[in-house]
Amino acid sequence: MGQIEIDNKSGFCFGVVNAIKKAEEELKKGEVLYCLGDIVHNNIEVERLEKMGLRTINHEEFSQLRNVKVLLRAHGEPPSTYEIAKQNNIEIIDASCPVVLRLQKKIKDKYEHEHDLSEDTQIVIYGKRGHAEVNGLIGQTYSKAIVIEAKGELEILDYTKNICLFSQTTKPLDGFQEIIDIIQSRMIGNARFEYYDTICRQVSNRIPNIIDFATKHDIIFFVAGKKSSNGKVLFEECRRTNPRTYFITTPNDIDYTVINKTDSVGICGATSTPMWQMEEVEMTIVKIISQLR
Ligand code: SF4
């Protein structure tokens, strides 16, 4: 029988694992627990937690609540969320990722320092406009930070004035480097340019890891939700490395005919794929292979 392996570098990052663990601990107490935004971008996992009693809400619903418990997910929140919680007697279960919290503090300190010096420094965040993490980051600067999604937007910066650049934790390293190079080449006069690499390696190393994993097996089952953008990128990398790569969302999607009894099978997934989903796939493949013998 061929070997079956689950990629231990696939699946949720530690920030998300920690948020889910916190949610489960609270839910076990049997009280109502609200979560501000989807705890993870994976419908099946959100539904599993909702069956345990988790109620997902948006910011508008959050501001209407009083005297309840609300979990903040790994992406982090701006200061205004904590202020509303205080006013409305909401108990916060803070599952903001420590990496994101450190980045928020860095941006806040920088903003306050520059403000104290009355420097006209532009705090720039390379990230996705409207993304929950980015909202939490710009909240540290009273929304004064400038968000840049791609190099094409760099003309909005004033290169005669200081620039201090940060990145959302999940942006690609090469894109960040490109932004740095362009800004550097445009700076004028005595204006200062500082940048901080704040990209989380839990995500940025996924592509080399998945390429490495895909080469180790004859056939790969890539498990992810259809809407996962990270899933699409990683799946394409995997398939480019190993053409016998199949995208599945549940074990029901496995095509029995593509598996051969001597195949070594790899199971991997996106950053939003829970380990238990990959384990279900593994169990199904074990059954299929045993039937082929
Ligand atoms: S900072 Fe890294 S570990 Fe934390 S939530 Fe984001 S990707 Fe996950």
PDB file of C-alpha atoms and ligand atoms in Angstrom:
ATOM      1  CA  MET A   1       0.000   0.000   0.000  1.00  0.00           C
ATOM      2  CA  GLY A   2       1.276   3.460  -0.887  1.00  0.00           C
ATOM      3  CA  GLN A   3       2.237   5.959   1.746  1.00  0.00           C
ATOM      4  CA  ILE A   4      -0.263   8.647   2.825  1.00  0.00           C
ATOM      5  CA  GLU A   5       0.948  11.875   4.387  1.00  0.00           C
ATOM      6  CA  ILE A   6      -0.763  15.019   5.618  1.00  0.00           C
ATOM      7  CA  ASP A   7       1.346  18.146   5.178  1.00  0.00           C
ATOM      8  CA  ASN A   8       1.979  19.391   8.704  1.00  0.00           C
ATOM      9  CA  LYS A   9       2.750  22.879   7.366  1.00  0.00           C
ATOM     10  CA  SER A  10      -0.706  23.224   5.764  1.00  0.00           C
ATOM     11  CA  GLY A  11      -3.822  24.435   7.495  1.00  0.00           C
ATOM     12  CA  PHE A  12      -4.535  27.135  10.037  1.00  0.00           C
ATOM     13  CA  CYS A  13      -1.737  29.381  11.262  1.00  0.00           C
ATOM     14  CA  PHE A  14      -1.183  29.506  15.025  1.00  0.00           C
ATOM     15  CA  GLY A  15      -3.151  32.786  15.289  1.00  0.00           C
ATOM     16  CA  VAL A  16      -6.305  31.108  13.972  1.00  0.00           C
ATOM     17  CA  VAL A  17      -5.731  27.874  15.923  1.00  0.00           C
ATOM     18  CA  ASN A  18      -5.472  29.958  19.079  1.00  0.00           C
ATOM     19  CA  ALA A  19      -8.683  31.915  18.291  1.00  0.00           C
ATOM     20  CA  ILE A  20     -10.631  28.688  17.705  1.00  0.00           C
ATOM     21  CA  LYS A  21      -9.274  27.187  20.912  1.00  0.00           C
ATOM     22  CA  LYS A  22     -10.385  30.265  22.853  1.00  0.00           C
ATOM     23  CA  ALA A  23     -13.844  30.086  21.261  1.00  0.00           C
ATOM     24  CA  GLU A  24     -14.206  26.392  22.123  1.00  0.00           C
ATOM     25  CA  GLU A  25     -13.143  27.010  25.730  1.00  0.00           C
ATOM     26  CA  GLU A  26     -15.761  29.742  26.122  1.00  0.00           C
ATOM     27  CA  LEU A  27     -18.484  27.751  24.371  1.00  0.00           C
ATOM     28  CA  LYS A  28     -17.909  24.824  26.732  1.00  0.00           C
ATOM     29  CA  LYS A  29     -19.065  27.086  29.583  1.00  0.00           C
ATOM     30  CA  GLY A  30     -22.483  27.040  27.929  1.00  0.00           C
ATOM     31  CA  GLU A  31     -22.918  30.822  27.643  1.00  0.00           C
ATOM     32  CA  VAL A  32     -23.720  32.736  24.481  1.00  0.00           C
ATOM     33  CA  LEU A  33     -20.570  33.808  22.663  1.00  0.00           C
ATOM     34  CA  TYR A  34     -20.571  36.274  19.812  1.00  0.00           C
ATOM     35  CA  CYS A  35     -17.725  36.531  17.332  1.00  0.00           C
ATOM     36  CA  LEU A  36     -17.023  39.804  15.542  1.00  0.00           C
ATOM     37  CA  GLY A  37     -16.642  38.682  11.911  1.00  0.00           C
ATOM     38  CA  ASP A  38     -16.000  35.147  10.647  1.00  0.00           C
ATOM     39  CA  ILE A  39     -13.519  33.465  12.963  1.00  0.00           C
ATOM     40  CA  VAL A  40     -11.851  31.929   9.898  1.00  0.00           C
ATOM     41  CA  HIS A  41     -12.464  32.065   6.125  1.00  0.00           C
ATOM     42  CA  ASN A  42     -13.816  28.540   5.998  1.00  0.00           C
ATOM     43  CA  ASN A  43     -17.589  28.005   5.998  1.00  0.00           C
ATOM     44  CA  ILE A  44     -17.441  24.420   7.228  1.00  0.00           C
ATOM     45  CA  GLU A  45     -15.375  25.385  10.264  1.00  0.00           C
ATOM     46  CA  VAL A  46     -17.568  28.426  10.992  1.00  0.00           C
ATOM     47  CA  GLU A  47     -20.682  26.192  10.800  1.00  0.00           C
ATOM     48  CA  ARG A  48     -19.085  23.641  13.156  1.00  0.00           C
ATOM     49  CA  LEU A  49     -18.489  26.372  15.763  1.00  0.00           C
ATOM     50  CA  GLU A  50     -21.911  27.904  15.189  1.00  0.00           C
ATOM     51  CA  LYS A  51     -23.462  24.503  15.954  1.00  0.00           C
ATOM     52  CA  MET A  52     -21.605  24.675  19.288  1.00  0.00           C
ATOM     53  CA  GLY A  53     -23.285  28.041  19.942  1.00  0.00           C
ATOM     54  CA  LEU A  54     -21.037  30.680  18.373  1.00  0.00           C
ATOM     55  CA  ARG A  55     -22.928  33.604  16.842  1.00  0.00           C
ATOM     56  CA  THR A  56     -21.123  35.557  14.130  1.00  0.00           C
ATOM     57  CA  ILE A  57     -21.943  39.273  14.026  1.00  0.00           C
ATOM     58  CA  ASN A  58     -20.815  42.335  12.075  1.00  0.00           C
ATOM     59  CA  HIS A  59     -19.676  45.691  13.479  1.00  0.00           C
ATOM     60  CA  GLU A  60     -23.126  47.245  13.248  1.00  0.00           C
ATOM     61  CA  GLU A  61     -24.672  44.404  15.251  1.00  0.00           C
ATOM     62  CA  PHE A  62     -21.778  44.613  17.694  1.00  0.00           C
ATOM     63  CA  SER A  63     -22.508  48.260  18.487  1.00  0.00           C
ATOM     64  CA  GLN A  64     -26.131  47.355  19.359  1.00  0.00           C
ATOM     65  CA  LEU A  65     -25.179  44.670  21.887  1.00  0.00           C
ATOM     66  CA  ARG A  66     -25.092  45.160  25.672  1.00  0.00           C
ATOM     67  CA  ASN A  67     -23.848  42.989  28.562  1.00  0.00           C
ATOM     68  CA  VAL A  68     -22.621  40.046  26.457  1.00  0.00           C
ATOM     69  CA  LYS A  69     -19.357  38.291  25.633  1.00  0.00           C
ATOM     70  CA  VAL A  70     -17.721  38.938  22.271  1.00  0.00           C
ATOM     71  CA  LEU A  71     -14.696  37.172  20.870  1.00  0.00           C
ATOM     72  CA  LEU A  72     -12.279  39.195  18.727  1.00  0.00           C
ATOM     73  CA  ARG A  73     -10.693  37.003  16.042  1.00  0.00           C
ATOM     74  CA  ALA A  74      -7.017  36.776  15.084  1.00  0.00           C
ATOM     75  CA  HIS A  75      -7.116  39.742  12.651  1.00  0.00           C
ATOM     76  CA  GLY A  76      -7.289  42.229  15.536  1.00  0.00           C
ATOM     77  CA  GLU A  77      -9.496  45.301  15.929  1.00  0.00           C
ATOM     78  CA  PRO A  78      -9.079  49.090  16.020  1.00  0.00           C
ATOM     79  CA  PRO A  79      -9.267  50.976  19.356  1.00  0.00           C
ATOM     80  CA  SER A  80     -12.865  52.033  18.585  1.00  0.00           C
ATOM     81  CA  THR A  81     -14.038  48.416  19.030  1.00  0.00           C
ATOM     82  CA  TYR A  82     -12.615  48.329  22.563  1.00  0.00           C
ATOM     83  CA  GLU A  83     -14.233  51.700  23.327  1.00  0.00           C
ATOM     84  CA  ILE A  84     -17.677  50.465  22.220  1.00  0.00           C
ATOM     85  CA  ALA A  85     -17.209  47.333  24.327  1.00  0.00           C
ATOM     86  CA  LYS A  86     -16.432  49.470  27.376  1.00  0.00           C
ATOM     87  CA  GLN A  87     -19.438  51.729  26.854  1.00  0.00           C
ATOM     88  CA  ASN A  88     -21.818  48.780  26.306  1.00  0.00           C
ATOM     89  CA  ASN A  89     -20.496  46.568  29.094  1.00  0.00           C
ATOM     90  CA  ILE A  90     -19.357  43.945  26.608  1.00  0.00           C
ATOM     91  CA  GLU A  91     -16.811  41.442  27.877  1.00  0.00           C
ATOM     92  CA  ILE A  92     -14.093  41.018  25.274  1.00  0.00           C
ATOM     93  CA  ILE A  93     -12.489  37.631  24.738  1.00  0.00           C
ATOM     94  CA  ASP A  94      -9.453  38.850  22.882  1.00  0.00           C
ATOM     95  CA  ALA A  95      -8.111  36.290  20.419  1.00  0.00           C
ATOM     96  CA  SER A  96      -6.195  38.884  18.379  1.00  0.00           C
ATOM     97  CA  CYS A  97      -3.011  37.234  17.146  1.00  0.00           C
ATOM     98  CA  PRO A  98       0.033  38.376  19.167  1.00  0.00           C
ATOM     99  CA  VAL A  99       1.888  39.048  15.900  1.00  0.00           C
ATOM    100  CA  VAL A 100      -0.874  41.437  14.797  1.00  0.00           C
ATOM    101  CA  LEU A 101      -0.975  43.089  18.232  1.00  0.00           C
ATOM    102  CA  ARG A 102       2.773  43.729  18.047  1.00  0.00           C
ATOM    103  CA  LEU A 103       2.342  45.296  14.622  1.00  0.00           C
ATOM    104  CA  GLN A 104      -0.520  47.483  15.877  1.00  0.00           C
ATOM    105  CA  LYS A 105       1.689  48.705  18.718  1.00  0.00           C
ATOM    106  CA  LYS A 106       4.580  49.438  16.367  1.00  0.00           C
ATOM    107  CA  ILE A 107       2.324  51.543  14.140  1.00  0.00           C
ATOM    108  CA  LYS A 108       0.768  53.327  17.128  1.00  0.00           C
ATOM    109  CA  ASP A 109       4.198  54.127  18.628  1.00  0.00           C
ATOM    110  CA  LYS A 110       5.486  55.362  15.297  1.00  0.00           C
ATOM    111  CA  TYR A 111       2.425  57.517  14.706  1.00  0.00           C
ATOM    112  CA  GLU A 112       2.619  59.067  18.188  1.00  0.00           C
ATOM    113  CA  HIS A 113       6.369  59.619  17.958  1.00  0.00           C
ATOM    114  CA  GLU A 114       6.126  61.384  14.602  1.00  0.00           C
ATOM    115  CA  HIS A 115       3.143  63.363  15.834  1.00  0.00           C
ATOM    116  CA  ASP A 116       5.083  64.523  18.912  1.00  0.00           C
ATOM    117  CA  LEU A 117       7.920  65.645  16.670  1.00  0.00           C
ATOM    118  CA  SER A 118       5.340  67.436  14.495  1.00  0.00           C
ATOM    119  CA  GLU A 119       6.872  65.590  11.569  1.00  0.00           C
ATOM    120  CA  ASP A 120       4.688  65.362   8.526  1.00  0.00           C
ATOM    121  CA  THR A 121       5.487  61.668   8.089  1.00  0.00           C
ATOM    122  CA  GLN A 122       3.204  59.582   5.938  1.00  0.00           C
ATOM    123  CA  ILE A 123       2.480  56.248   7.627  1.00  0.00           C
ATOM    124  CA  VAL A 124       1.880  53.828   4.781  1.00  0.00           C
ATOM    125  CA  ILE A 125       0.408  50.337   5.050  1.00  0.00           C
ATOM    126  CA  TYR A 126       0.850  47.895   2.207  1.00  0.00           C
ATOM    127  CA  GLY A 127      -2.348  45.882   2.511  1.00  0.00           C
ATOM    128  CA  LYS A 128      -5.893  45.250   1.349  1.00  0.00           C
ATOM    129  CA  ARG A 129      -8.213  48.191   1.868  1.00  0.00           C
ATOM    130  CA  GLY A 130     -11.199  47.240   4.043  1.00  0.00           C
ATOM    131  CA  HIS A 131      -9.568  44.035   5.304  1.00  0.00           C
ATOM    132  CA  ALA A 132     -10.215  43.538   9.030  1.00  0.00           C
ATOM    133  CA  GLU A 133      -6.516  43.478   9.920  1.00  0.00           C
ATOM    134  CA  VAL A 134      -5.861  46.658   7.926  1.00  0.00           C
ATOM    135  CA  ASN A 135      -8.792  48.410   9.624  1.00  0.00           C
ATOM    136  CA  GLY A 136      -7.225  47.494  12.950  1.00  0.00           C
ATOM    137  CA  LEU A 137      -3.875  48.888  11.792  1.00  0.00           C
ATOM    138  CA  ILE A 138      -5.109  52.212  10.462  1.00  0.00           C
ATOM    139  CA  GLY A 139      -7.192  52.575  13.629  1.00  0.00           C
ATOM    140  CA  GLN A 140      -3.885  53.014  15.497  1.00  0.00           C
ATOM    141  CA  THR A 141      -3.330  56.271  13.594  1.00  0.00           C
ATOM    142  CA  TYR A 142      -6.866  57.729  13.858  1.00  0.00           C
ATOM    143  CA  SER A 143      -7.278  56.578  10.254  1.00  0.00           C
ATOM    144  CA  LYS A 144      -4.438  58.858   9.094  1.00  0.00           C
ATOM    145  CA  ALA A 145      -2.387  55.983   7.636  1.00  0.00           C
ATOM    146  CA  ILE A 146      -2.410  55.611   3.856  1.00  0.00           C
ATOM    147  CA  VAL A 147      -3.246  52.157   2.487  1.00  0.00           C
ATOM    148  CA  ILE A 148      -1.479  51.010  -0.673  1.00  0.00           C
ATOM    149  CA  GLU A 149      -2.832  47.840  -2.261  1.00  0.00           C
ATOM    150  CA  ALA A 150      -0.449  47.648  -5.212  1.00  0.00           C
ATOM    151  CA  LYS A 151       2.482  49.484  -6.796  1.00  0.00           C
ATOM    152  CA  GLY A 152       0.117  51.267  -9.221  1.00  0.00           C
ATOM    153  CA  GLU A 153      -1.213  53.327  -6.316  1.00  0.00           C
ATOM    154  CA  LEU A 154       2.145  54.716  -5.242  1.00  0.00           C
ATOM    155  CA  GLU A 155       1.663  58.024  -7.033  1.00  0.00           C
ATOM    156  CA  ILE A 156      -0.615  59.198  -4.211  1.00  0.00           C
ATOM    157  CA  LEU A 157       2.402  59.519  -1.896  1.00  0.00           C
ATOM    158  CA  ASP A 158       4.307  62.773  -1.480  1.00  0.00           C
ATOM    159  CA  TYR A 159       7.987  61.976  -1.969  1.00  0.00           C
ATOM    160  CA  THR A 160       9.141  65.338  -0.637  1.00  0.00           C
ATOM    161  CA  LYS A 161       7.917  64.238   2.810  1.00  0.00           C
ATOM    162  CA  ASN A 162       8.978  61.407   5.136  1.00  0.00           C
ATOM    163  CA  ILE A 163       7.488  57.977   4.519  1.00  0.00           C
ATOM    164  CA  CYS A 164       7.261  55.110   6.980  1.00  0.00           C
ATOM    165  CA  LEU A 165       6.091  51.834   5.452  1.00  0.00           C
ATOM    166  CA  PHE A 166       4.564  48.767   7.144  1.00  0.00           C
ATOM    167  CA  SER A 167       2.880  45.716   5.680  1.00  0.00           C
ATOM    168  CA  GLN A 168      -0.250  43.746   6.468  1.00  0.00           C
ATOM    169  CA  THR A 169       0.986  40.406   7.844  1.00  0.00           C
ATOM    170  CA  THR A 170      -0.315  38.315   4.941  1.00  0.00           C
ATOM    171  CA  LYS A 171       1.018  40.287   1.951  1.00  0.00           C
ATOM    172  CA  PRO A 172       3.593  38.647  -0.348  1.00  0.00           C
ATOM    173  CA  LEU A 173       7.266  39.344   0.325  1.00  0.00           C
ATOM    174  CA  ASP A 174       8.117  40.013  -3.331  1.00  0.00           C
ATOM    175  CA  GLY A 175       5.307  42.571  -3.647  1.00  0.00           C
ATOM    176  CA  PHE A 176       6.558  44.322  -0.504  1.00  0.00           C
ATOM    177  CA  GLN A 177      10.116  44.433  -1.846  1.00  0.00           C
ATOM    178  CA  GLU A 178       8.877  45.946  -5.102  1.00  0.00           C
ATOM    179  CA  ILE A 179       7.022  48.679  -3.195  1.00  0.00           C
ATOM    180  CA  ILE A 180      10.174  49.410  -1.145  1.00  0.00           C
ATOM    181  CA  ASP A 181      12.326  49.687  -4.286  1.00  0.00           C
ATOM    182  CA  ILE A 182       9.908  52.050  -6.025  1.00  0.00           C
ATOM    183  CA  ILE A 183       9.507  54.331  -3.011  1.00  0.00           C
ATOM    184  CA  GLN A 184      13.260  54.402  -2.446  1.00  0.00           C
ATOM    185  CA  SER A 185      13.873  55.431  -6.052  1.00  0.00           C
ATOM    186  CA  ARG A 186      11.375  58.298  -5.829  1.00  0.00           C
ATOM    187  CA  MET A 187      12.387  59.977  -2.558  1.00  0.00           C
ATOM    188  CA  ILE A 188      13.324  63.645  -2.982  1.00  0.00           C
ATOM    189  CA  GLY A 189      15.717  65.859  -1.002  1.00  0.00           C
ATOM    190  CA  ASN A 190      16.089  65.219   2.736  1.00  0.00           C
ATOM    191  CA  ALA A 191      12.857  63.301   3.109  1.00  0.00           C
ATOM    192  CA  ARG A 192      13.379  60.089   5.115  1.00  0.00           C
ATOM    193  CA  PHE A 193      12.149  56.656   4.081  1.00  0.00           C
ATOM    194  CA  GLU A 194      11.881  53.896   6.681  1.00  0.00           C
ATOM    195  CA  TYR A 195      10.268  50.522   6.240  1.00  0.00           C
ATOM    196  CA  TYR A 196       9.498  47.574   8.465  1.00  0.00           C
ATOM    197  CA  ASP A 197       9.090  44.033   7.201  1.00  0.00           C
ATOM    198  CA  THR A 198       6.019  42.985   9.178  1.00  0.00           C
ATOM    199  CA  ILE A 199       5.008  40.043   6.990  1.00  0.00           C
ATOM    200  CA  CYS A 200       4.169  36.902   8.942  1.00  0.00           C
ATOM    201  CA  ARG A 201       6.301  33.940   7.904  1.00  0.00           C
ATOM    202  CA  GLN A 202       3.476  31.533   8.856  1.00  0.00           C
ATOM    203  CA  VAL A 203       1.914  32.503   5.536  1.00  0.00           C
ATOM    204  CA  SER A 204       4.768  33.782   3.372  1.00  0.00           C
ATOM    205  CA  ASN A 205       6.607  30.451   3.570  1.00  0.00           C
ATOM    206  CA  ARG A 206       3.580  28.483   2.379  1.00  0.00           C
ATOM    207  CA  ILE A 207       4.484  28.492  -1.300  1.00  0.00           C
ATOM    208  CA  PRO A 208       8.024  27.036  -0.949  1.00  0.00           C
ATOM    209  CA  ASN A 209       6.680  24.553   1.629  1.00  0.00           C
ATOM    210  CA  ILE A 210       3.851  23.371  -0.580  1.00  0.00           C
ATOM    211  CA  ILE A 211       6.136  23.029  -3.634  1.00  0.00           C
ATOM    212  CA  ASP A 212       8.463  20.901  -1.553  1.00  0.00           C
ATOM    213  CA  PHE A 213       5.564  18.743  -0.333  1.00  0.00           C
ATOM    214  CA  ALA A 214       4.085  18.319  -3.832  1.00  0.00           C
ATOM    215  CA  THR A 215       7.353  16.863  -5.142  1.00  0.00           C
ATOM    216  CA  LYS A 216       7.368  14.159  -2.464  1.00  0.00           C
ATOM    217  CA  HIS A 217       4.194  12.333  -3.579  1.00  0.00           C
ATOM    218  CA  ASP A 218       2.766  10.711  -6.711  1.00  0.00           C
ATOM    219  CA  ILE A 219      -0.632  12.254  -6.217  1.00  0.00           C
ATOM    220  CA  ILE A 220      -1.830  15.240  -4.188  1.00  0.00           C
ATOM    221  CA  PHE A 221      -5.260  16.053  -2.798  1.00  0.00           C
ATOM    222  CA  PHE A 222      -5.484  19.727  -2.073  1.00  0.00           C
ATOM    223  CA  VAL A 223      -8.285  20.494   0.414  1.00  0.00           C
ATOM    224  CA  ALA A 224      -9.790  23.996   0.573  1.00  0.00           C
ATOM    225  CA  GLY A 225     -13.012  25.972   0.375  1.00  0.00           C
ATOM    226  CA  LYS A 226     -13.956  27.069  -3.158  1.00  0.00           C
ATOM    227  CA  LYS A 227     -13.892  30.743  -2.108  1.00  0.00           C
ATOM    228  CA  SER A 228     -10.455  30.676  -0.488  1.00  0.00           C
ATOM    229  CA  SER A 229      -8.169  32.984  -2.466  1.00  0.00           C
ATOM    230  CA  ASN A 230      -5.113  31.655  -0.661  1.00  0.00           C
ATOM    231  CA  GLY A 231      -6.370  28.162  -1.573  1.00  0.00           C
ATOM    232  CA  LYS A 232      -6.455  29.015  -5.278  1.00  0.00           C
ATOM    233  CA  VAL A 233      -2.897  30.347  -5.251  1.00  0.00           C
ATOM    234  CA  LEU A 234      -1.474  27.392  -3.318  1.00  0.00           C
ATOM    235  CA  PHE A 235      -3.400  24.874  -5.413  1.00  0.00           C
ATOM    236  CA  GLU A 236      -1.973  26.336  -8.634  1.00  0.00           C
ATOM    237  CA  GLU A 237       1.569  26.162  -7.244  1.00  0.00           C
ATOM    238  CA  CYS A 238       0.975  22.586  -6.184  1.00  0.00           C
ATOM    239  CA  ARG A 239      -0.430  21.568  -9.562  1.00  0.00           C
ATOM    240  CA  ARG A 240       2.400  23.281 -11.417  1.00  0.00           C
ATOM    241  CA  THR A 241       4.858  21.174  -9.402  1.00  0.00           C
ATOM    242  CA  ASN A 242       2.828  17.992  -9.510  1.00  0.00           C
ATOM    243  CA  PRO A 243       0.272  17.700 -12.358  1.00  0.00           C
ATOM    244  CA  ARG A 244      -1.504  14.900 -10.476  1.00  0.00           C
ATOM    245  CA  THR A 245      -2.897  17.423  -7.973  1.00  0.00           C
ATOM    246  CA  TYR A 246      -6.670  17.453  -7.330  1.00  0.00           C
ATOM    247  CA  PHE A 247      -8.664  20.201  -5.668  1.00  0.00           C
ATOM    248  CA  ILE A 248     -11.322  18.894  -3.264  1.00  0.00           C
ATOM    249  CA  THR A 249     -13.526  20.502  -0.643  1.00  0.00           C
ATOM    250  CA  THR A 250     -14.735  17.364   1.147  1.00  0.00           C
ATOM    251  CA  PRO A 251     -13.917  13.614   0.984  1.00  0.00           C
ATOM    252  CA  ASN A 252     -16.994  13.227  -1.269  1.00  0.00           C
ATOM    253  CA  ASP A 253     -15.094  15.027  -4.031  1.00  0.00           C
ATOM    254  CA  ILE A 254     -12.387  12.351  -4.235  1.00  0.00           C
ATOM    255  CA  ASP A 255     -12.344  10.673  -7.621  1.00  0.00           C
ATOM    256  CA  TYR A 256     -11.624   7.000  -6.815  1.00  0.00           C
ATOM    257  CA  THR A 257     -10.394   6.298 -10.326  1.00  0.00           C
ATOM    258  CA  VAL A 258      -7.342   8.578 -10.047  1.00  0.00           C
ATOM    259  CA  ILE A 259      -5.839   6.572  -7.178  1.00  0.00           C
ATOM    260  CA  ASN A 260      -3.617   3.626  -7.819  1.00  0.00           C
ATOM    261  CA  LYS A 261      -2.803   1.147  -5.027  1.00  0.00           C
ATOM    262  CA  THR A 262       0.942   1.834  -5.184  1.00  0.00           C
ATOM    263  CA  ASP A 263       0.602   5.615  -5.192  1.00  0.00           C
ATOM    264  CA  SER A 264       2.093   7.681  -2.423  1.00  0.00           C
ATOM    265  CA  VAL A 265      -0.591  10.224  -1.605  1.00  0.00           C
ATOM    266  CA  GLY A 266      -0.067  13.685  -0.139  1.00  0.00           C
ATOM    267  CA  ILE A 267      -2.845  15.706   1.490  1.00  0.00           C
ATOM    268  CA  CYS A 268      -2.386  19.429   1.928  1.00  0.00           C
ATOM    269  CA  GLY A 269      -4.499  22.567   1.994  1.00  0.00           C
ATOM    270  CA  ALA A 270      -4.880  26.311   2.367  1.00  0.00           C
ATOM    271  CA  THR A 271      -4.268  28.474   5.430  1.00  0.00           C
ATOM    272  CA  SER A 272      -8.026  28.261   6.031  1.00  0.00           C
ATOM    273  CA  THR A 273      -8.231  24.447   5.945  1.00  0.00           C
ATOM    274  CA  PRO A 274      -8.690  22.826   9.363  1.00  0.00           C
ATOM    275  CA  MET A 275      -6.588  19.782  10.222  1.00  0.00           C
ATOM    276  CA  TRP A 276      -9.694  17.675  10.889  1.00  0.00           C
ATOM    277  CA  GLN A 277     -10.807  18.158   7.258  1.00  0.00           C
ATOM    278  CA  MET A 278      -7.475  16.840   5.994  1.00  0.00           C
ATOM    279  CA  GLU A 279      -7.748  13.918   8.453  1.00  0.00           C
ATOM    280  CA  GLU A 280     -11.200  13.023   7.096  1.00  0.00           C
ATOM    281  CA  VAL A 281      -9.710  12.943   3.601  1.00  0.00           C
ATOM    282  CA  GLU A 282      -6.897  10.726   4.860  1.00  0.00           C
ATOM    283  CA  MET A 283      -9.373   8.227   6.364  1.00  0.00           C
ATOM    284  CA  THR A 284     -11.330   8.069   3.115  1.00  0.00           C
ATOM    285  CA  ILE A 285      -8.179   7.454   1.062  1.00  0.00           C
ATOM    286  CA  VAL A 286      -7.073   4.692   3.435  1.00  0.00           C
ATOM    287  CA  LYS A 287     -10.435   2.994   2.792  1.00  0.00           C
ATOM    288  CA  ILE A 288     -10.178   3.445  -0.991  1.00  0.00           C
ATOM    289  CA  ILE A 289      -6.658   2.014  -1.108  1.00  0.00           C
ATOM    290  CA  SER A 290      -7.616  -0.970   1.056  1.00  0.00           C
ATOM    291  CA  GLN A 291     -10.465  -1.720  -1.386  1.00  0.00           C
ATOM    292  CA  LEU A 292      -8.015  -1.649  -4.307  1.00  0.00           C
ATOM    293  CA  ARG A 293      -5.801  -4.395  -2.840  1.00  0.00           C
TER     294      ARG A 293
HETATM  295  S1  SF4 B   1      -0.072  37.200  11.961  1.00  0.00           S
HETATM  296 FE1  SF4 B   1       0.494  35.198  11.163  1.00  0.00          FE
HETATM  297  S2  SF4 B   1      -0.020  33.774  12.794  1.00  0.00           S
HETATM  298 FE2  SF4 B   1      -1.083  35.685  13.223  1.00  0.00          FE
HETATM  299  S3  SF4 B   1      -3.106  35.481  12.310  1.00  0.00           S
HETATM  300 FE3  SF4 B   1      -1.823  36.499  10.800  1.00  0.00          FE
HETATM  301  S4  SF4 B   1      -0.993  34.836   9.556  1.00  0.00           S
HETATM  302 FE4  SF4 B   1      -1.787  33.917  11.418  1.00  0.00          FE
END
